[in-house]
Amino acid sequence: MKWRGRRQSSNVSRSRGGGVALGGGGLLVALIVFLLTGNPMDAIRSGFGGTAPTSTQNYELSQKEQDLYDYSAVVLADTEDAWHEILKNEGVNYREPQLKIFKGQVKSGCGLASAGMGPFYCSRDEAIYMDLSFYDSLIRDFGADEGDFILSYVISHEVGHHVQEVTGIMDQYQELMGKLSEEERNALTVRLELQADYLAGVVARYQKDKGYLDPGDIDEAISAAWSIGDDTLQKKAQGYVRPESFTHGSSEQRTRWYKKGYETGDLSAWDTFSAKNL
């Protein structure tokens, strides 16, 4: 992606957790929303248990980390421009989220988090949290194609959850969750996540129309989405697939909804909740 010399969002900051002390049995985690596994809204709404706060401080970035940081700030700016324009046409006032880059551990509005959880969105403070090491992890551990646009997909997906918050989708989702069985909750969460993939595709289309994309960028994003599909992750982790336990969708579903958002470029086909064919 053409990003050097372009506007960077002012809603980006960096910090590192320090001196984290855990009491009793350690963290009692209600899984935080992140890109790979887990129940998003349980984490967003209920957060974490723990007995000691973390302190945060700025930390020095390596040159590679600085490039990823600056790239992320440009991507966040793209999402701001895209969603201000798109949601204005829908009569919705877009509130810009924060992107908080951390290293190791961080205290979010949803509680304590570590790099191993992957990027996540917390609706309590309307912030996205990301350890830059996740970029290498996507390539090394999950098999995504190397390229900067995989990070654009990750950030745009998490911003998609913020769009769901701003438009009231998250509140509707949470209300329904309390009335469903575990398998039904999983199925509903898949629809939430596929919608975020669609919204990431919409941002990519906005970037393309602005002339920001390089050849191969969309292929990189599709590779990243495929590498973290529930079926692909389950096959790698346990050798078999349990569709009833999916919470984010299969690799085919994730890539298809991302491409659908990219091809459409607006909210006209974003309703994953009433779609008969996911």
GROMACS .gro file of C-alpha atoms in nm:
model
  278
    1MET     CA    1   0.000   0.000   0.000
    2LYS     CA    2   0.115   0.352  -0.074
    3TRP     CA    3   0.141   0.492   0.276
    4ARG     CA    4   0.463   0.687   0.320
    5GLY     CA    5   0.411   1.062   0.343
    6ARG     CA    6   0.036   1.031   0.391
    7ARG     CA    7  -0.182   1.154   0.677
    8GLN     CA    8  -0.148   0.963   1.003
    9SER     CA    9  -0.432   0.946   1.252
   10SER     CA   10  -0.384   1.142   1.574
   11ASN     CA   11  -0.578   0.869   1.759
   12VAL     CA   12  -0.277   0.637   1.793
   13SER     CA   13  -0.062   0.594   2.103
   14ARG     CA   14   0.180   0.339   2.238
   15SER     CA   15   0.249   0.199   2.584
   16ARG     CA   16   0.389  -0.103   2.760
   17GLY     CA   17   0.249  -0.261   3.074
   18GLY     CA   18   0.487  -0.298   3.365
   19GLY     CA   19   0.489  -0.464   3.707
   20VAL     CA   20   0.174  -0.666   3.665
   21ALA     CA   21   0.089  -0.856   3.983
   22LEU     CA   22  -0.181  -1.121   3.972
   23GLY     CA   23  -0.357  -1.232   4.287
   24GLY     CA   24  -0.491  -1.574   4.384
   25GLY     CA   25  -0.531  -1.797   4.081
   26GLY     CA   26  -0.416  -1.523   3.846
   27LEU     CA   27  -0.637  -1.363   3.585
   28LEU     CA   28  -0.996  -1.477   3.566
   29VAL     CA   29  -1.055  -1.413   3.200
   30ALA     CA   30  -1.385  -1.353   3.028
   31LEU     CA   31  -1.237  -1.391   2.681
   32ILE     CA   32  -1.156  -1.060   2.521
   33VAL     CA   33  -1.255  -0.987   2.164
   34PHE     CA   34  -0.968  -1.059   1.934
   35LEU     CA   35  -0.912  -1.176   1.584
   36LEU     CA   36  -0.859  -1.547   1.630
   37THR     CA   37  -1.087  -1.715   1.885
   38GLY     CA   38  -1.327  -1.639   2.165
   39ASN     CA   39  -1.661  -1.476   2.233
   40PRO     CA   40  -1.626  -1.107   2.153
   41MET     CA   41  -1.907  -0.956   2.356
   42ASP     CA   42  -1.838  -1.154   2.673
   43ALA     CA   43  -1.503  -0.984   2.679
   44ILE     CA   44  -1.618  -0.642   2.568
   45ARG     CA   45  -1.887  -0.620   2.829
   46SER     CA   46  -1.746  -0.806   3.128
   47GLY     CA   47  -1.372  -0.762   3.101
   48PHE     CA   48  -1.124  -0.925   3.339
   49GLY     CA   49  -1.074  -1.003   3.703
   50GLY     CA   50  -0.749  -0.931   3.883
   51THR     CA   51  -0.616  -0.765   4.195
   52ALA     CA   52  -0.343  -0.530   4.082
   53PRO     CA   53  -0.340  -0.260   3.815
   54THR     CA   54  -0.072  -0.227   3.555
   55SER     CA   55   0.137   0.080   3.498
   56THR     CA   56   0.207   0.191   3.144
   57GLN     CA   57   0.496   0.378   2.993
   58ASN     CA   58   0.619   0.470   2.650
   59TYR     CA   59   0.871   0.235   2.500
   60GLU     CA   60   1.125   0.269   2.224
   61LEU     CA   61   1.044   0.119   1.887
   62SER     CA   62   1.286  -0.062   1.659
   63GLN     CA   63   1.298   0.064   1.301
   64LYS     CA   64   1.072  -0.221   1.187
   65GLU     CA   65   0.827  -0.148   1.469
   66GLN     CA   66   0.833   0.223   1.384
   67ASP     CA   67   0.745   0.144   1.023
   68LEU     CA   68   0.459  -0.080   1.136
   69TYR     CA   69   0.345   0.188   1.382
   70ASP     CA   70   0.347   0.459   1.115
   71TYR     CA   71   0.175   0.227   0.868
   72SER     CA   72  -0.095   0.148   1.126
   73ALA     CA   73  -0.151   0.521   1.186
   74VAL     CA   74  -0.206   0.574   0.811
   75VAL     CA   75  -0.448   0.280   0.794
   76LEU     CA   76  -0.644   0.415   1.091
   77ALA     CA   77  -0.663   0.753   0.915
   78ASP     CA   78  -0.803   0.576   0.608
   79THR     CA   79  -1.072   0.409   0.820
   80GLU     CA   80  -1.162   0.746   0.974
   81ASP     CA   81  -1.200   0.911   0.634
   82ALA     CA   82  -1.395   0.615   0.496
   83TRP     CA   83  -1.641   0.579   0.782
   84HIS     CA   84  -1.701   0.952   0.827
   85GLU     CA   85  -1.804   0.965   0.461
   86ILE     CA   86  -2.000   0.638   0.444
   87LEU     CA   87  -2.187   0.675   0.773
   88LYS     CA   88  -2.271   1.039   0.705
   89ASN     CA   89  -2.463   0.914   0.403
   90GLU     CA   90  -2.648   0.678   0.640
   91GLY     CA   91  -2.732   0.959   0.882
   92VAL     CA   92  -2.491   0.829   1.149
   93ASN     CA   93  -2.231   1.044   1.326
   94TYR     CA   94  -1.904   0.851   1.336
   95ARG     CA   95  -1.701   0.859   1.656
   96GLU     CA   96  -1.335   0.785   1.591
   97PRO     CA   97  -1.184   0.500   1.797
   98GLN     CA   98  -0.840   0.500   1.954
   99LEU     CA   99  -0.566   0.262   1.842
  100LYS     CA  100  -0.336   0.171   2.130
  101ILE     CA  101  -0.013  -0.003   2.038
  102PHE     CA  102   0.131  -0.200   2.327
  103LYS     CA  103   0.411  -0.441   2.396
  104GLY     CA  104   0.374  -0.741   2.623
  105GLN     CA  105   0.081  -0.645   2.844
  106VAL     CA  106  -0.161  -0.358   2.871
  107LYS     CA  107  -0.456  -0.250   3.082
  108SER     CA  108  -0.751  -0.182   2.853
  109GLY     CA  109  -1.098  -0.060   2.933
  110CYS     CA  110  -1.197  -0.428   2.930
  111GLY     CA  111  -0.919  -0.531   3.168
  112LEU     CA  112  -0.568  -0.671   3.150
  113ALA     CA  113  -0.454  -0.809   2.816
  114SER     CA  114  -0.141  -0.967   2.676
  115ALA     CA  115   0.016  -0.987   2.331
  116GLY     CA  116  -0.082  -1.354   2.301
  117MET     CA  117  -0.449  -1.257   2.277
  118GLY     CA  118  -0.399  -1.086   1.943
  119PRO     CA  119  -0.555  -0.754   1.838
  120PHE     CA  120  -0.892  -0.675   1.996
  121TYR     CA  121  -1.155  -0.406   2.023
  122CYS     CA  122  -1.296  -0.293   2.358
  123SER     CA  123  -1.627  -0.107   2.344
  124ARG     CA  124  -1.593   0.022   2.700
  125ASP     CA  125  -1.325   0.270   2.597
  126GLU     CA  126  -1.389   0.246   2.221
  127ALA     CA  127  -1.029   0.148   2.157
  128ILE     CA  128  -0.841  -0.108   1.952
  129TYR     CA  129  -0.542  -0.273   2.117
  130MET     CA  130  -0.261  -0.431   1.920
  131ASP     CA  131   0.088  -0.562   1.984
  132LEU     CA  132   0.293  -0.509   1.667
  133SER     CA  133   0.439  -0.859   1.703
  134PHE     CA  134   0.108  -0.990   1.568
  135TYR     CA  135   0.221  -0.896   1.218
  136ASP     CA  136   0.506  -1.148   1.230
  137SER     CA  137   0.279  -1.402   1.400
  138LEU     CA  138   0.029  -1.389   1.115
  139ILE     CA  139   0.305  -1.482   0.873
  140ARG     CA  140   0.511  -1.720   1.088
  141ASP     CA  141   0.242  -1.898   1.290
  142PHE     CA  142  -0.068  -1.876   1.071
  143GLY     CA  143   0.078  -1.885   0.722
  144ALA     CA  144  -0.047  -1.551   0.587
  145ASP     CA  145   0.134  -1.413   0.284
  146GLU     CA  146   0.399  -1.160   0.373
  147GLY     CA  147   0.302  -0.803   0.290
  148ASP     CA  148   0.202  -0.484   0.468
  149PHE     CA  149  -0.164  -0.504   0.368
  150ILE     CA  150  -0.231  -0.795   0.603
  151LEU     CA  151  -0.201  -0.537   0.882
  152SER     CA  152  -0.450  -0.313   0.706
  153TYR     CA  153  -0.697  -0.604   0.706
  154VAL     CA  154  -0.643  -0.665   1.078
  155ILE     CA  155  -0.693  -0.300   1.176
  156SER     CA  156  -0.990  -0.251   0.943
  157HIS     CA  157  -1.156  -0.565   1.086
  158GLU     CA  158  -1.124  -0.433   1.442
  159VAL     CA  159  -1.249  -0.091   1.334
  160GLY     CA  160  -1.541  -0.284   1.185
  161HIS     CA  161  -1.636  -0.384   1.540
  162HIS     CA  162  -1.630  -0.016   1.633
  163VAL     CA  163  -1.863   0.061   1.343
  164GLN     CA  164  -2.094  -0.207   1.485
  165GLU     CA  165  -2.079  -0.027   1.820
  166VAL     CA  166  -2.149   0.314   1.668
  167THR     CA  167  -2.443   0.186   1.463
  168GLY     CA  168  -2.602  -0.005   1.753
  169ILE     CA  169  -2.533  -0.355   1.616
  170MET     CA  170  -2.331  -0.449   1.925
  171ASP     CA  171  -2.615  -0.361   2.162
  172GLN     CA  172  -2.860  -0.570   1.960
  173TYR     CA  173  -2.614  -0.857   1.951
  174GLN     CA  174  -2.561  -0.849   2.327
  175GLU     CA  175  -2.932  -0.843   2.395
  176LEU     CA  176  -2.981  -1.154   2.184
  177MET     CA  177  -2.685  -1.338   2.335
  178GLY     CA  178  -2.850  -1.369   2.673
  179LYS     CA  179  -3.143  -1.561   2.524
  180LEU     CA  180  -2.951  -1.826   2.331
  181SER     CA  181  -2.784  -2.160   2.389
  182GLU     CA  182  -2.407  -2.189   2.355
  183GLU     CA  183  -2.428  -2.326   2.001
  184GLU     CA  184  -2.671  -2.051   1.903
  185ARG     CA  185  -2.442  -1.787   2.059
  186ASN     CA  186  -2.151  -1.921   1.857
  187ALA     CA  187  -2.356  -1.902   1.538
  188LEU     CA  188  -2.461  -1.545   1.612
  189THR     CA  189  -2.102  -1.447   1.686
  190VAL     CA  190  -1.994  -1.585   1.349
  191ARG     CA  191  -2.239  -1.344   1.187
  192LEU     CA  192  -2.094  -1.056   1.389
  193GLU     CA  193  -1.740  -1.143   1.284
  194LEU     CA  194  -1.824  -1.195   0.917
  195GLN     CA  195  -1.988  -0.855   0.918
  196ALA     CA  196  -1.662  -0.706   1.051
  197ASP     CA  197  -1.479  -0.881   0.764
  198TYR     CA  198  -1.726  -0.727   0.520
  199LEU     CA  199  -1.664  -0.384   0.673
  200ALA     CA  200  -1.289  -0.436   0.637
  201GLY     CA  201  -1.349  -0.503   0.269
  202VAL     CA  202  -1.545  -0.178   0.239
  203VAL     CA  203  -1.244   0.013   0.372
  204ALA     CA  204  -1.016  -0.164   0.124
  205ARG     CA  205  -1.244  -0.052  -0.159
  206TYR     CA  206  -1.223   0.305  -0.029
  207GLN     CA  207  -0.843   0.278  -0.027
  208LYS     CA  208  -0.845   0.142  -0.382
  209ASP     CA  209  -1.071   0.420  -0.508
  210LYS     CA  210  -0.832   0.674  -0.357
  211GLY     CA  211  -0.543   0.516  -0.544
  212TYR     CA  212  -0.364   0.392  -0.233
  213LEU     CA  213  -0.339   0.021  -0.314
  214ASP     CA  214  -0.050  -0.160  -0.477
  215PRO     CA  215  -0.088  -0.471  -0.695
  216GLY     CA  216  -0.130  -0.775  -0.473
  217ASP     CA  217  -0.264  -0.589  -0.167
  218ILE     CA  218  -0.608  -0.749  -0.178
  219ASP     CA  219  -0.453  -1.091  -0.226
  220GLU     CA  220  -0.251  -1.031   0.091
  221ALA     CA  221  -0.565  -0.943   0.287
  222ILE     CA  222  -0.749  -1.248   0.153
  223SER     CA  223  -0.452  -1.464   0.255
  224ALA     CA  224  -0.469  -1.325   0.609
  225ALA     CA  225  -0.845  -1.380   0.633
  226TRP     CA  226  -0.807  -1.737   0.506
  227SER     CA  227  -0.527  -1.818   0.750
  228ILE     CA  228  -0.741  -1.735   1.054
  229GLY     CA  229  -1.065  -1.907   0.955
  230ASP     CA  230  -1.201  -2.129   1.231
  231ASP     CA  231  -1.170  -2.447   1.025
  232THR     CA  232  -0.809  -2.374   0.929
  233LEU     CA  233  -0.715  -2.295   1.290
  234GLN     CA  234  -0.893  -2.603   1.427
  235LYS     CA  235  -0.732  -2.836   1.173
  236LYS     CA  236  -0.391  -2.697   1.265
  237ALA     CA  237  -0.452  -2.715   1.640
  238GLN     CA  238  -0.643  -3.043   1.678
  239GLY     CA  239  -0.654  -3.211   1.340
  240TYR     CA  240  -1.031  -3.195   1.298
  241VAL     CA  241  -1.311  -2.940   1.264
  242ARG     CA  242  -1.613  -2.873   1.488
  243PRO     CA  243  -1.839  -2.628   1.296
  244GLU     CA  244  -2.074  -2.589   1.592
  245SER     CA  245  -1.787  -2.431   1.787
  246PHE     CA  246  -1.699  -2.175   1.521
  247THR     CA  247  -1.702  -1.815   1.645
  248HIS     CA  248  -1.551  -1.629   1.348
  249GLY     CA  249  -1.641  -1.833   1.042
  250SER     CA  250  -1.459  -2.067   0.809
  251SER     CA  251  -1.173  -1.954   0.588
  252GLU     CA  252  -1.405  -1.961   0.288
  253GLN     CA  253  -1.668  -1.752   0.466
  254ARG     CA  254  -1.420  -1.495   0.593
  255THR     CA  255  -1.261  -1.439   0.256
  256ARG     CA  256  -1.597  -1.436   0.076
  257TRP     CA  257  -1.747  -1.170   0.303
  258TYR     CA  258  -1.428  -0.963   0.286
  259LYS     CA  259  -1.439  -0.976  -0.095
  260LYS     CA  260  -1.811  -0.895  -0.089
  261GLY     CA  261  -1.744  -0.579   0.112
  262TYR     CA  262  -1.460  -0.488  -0.123
  263GLU     CA  263  -1.668  -0.539  -0.435
  264THR     CA  264  -1.973  -0.354  -0.295
  265GLY     CA  265  -1.790  -0.065  -0.126
  266ASP     CA  266  -2.084   0.039   0.090
  267LEU     CA  267  -2.335  -0.094   0.345
  268SER     CA  268  -2.591  -0.218   0.094
  269ALA     CA  269  -2.501  -0.585   0.147
  270TRP     CA  270  -2.360  -0.586   0.500
  271ASP     CA  271  -2.651  -0.761   0.675
  272THR     CA  272  -2.491  -1.091   0.772
  273PHE     CA  273  -2.754  -1.141   1.043
  274SER     CA  274  -3.039  -1.204   0.801
  275ALA     CA  275  -2.831  -1.367   0.526
  276LYS     CA  276  -2.948  -1.720   0.451
  277ASN     CA  277  -2.617  -1.821   0.296
  278LEU     CA  278  -2.317  -1.731   0.506
   0.00000   0.00000   0.00000
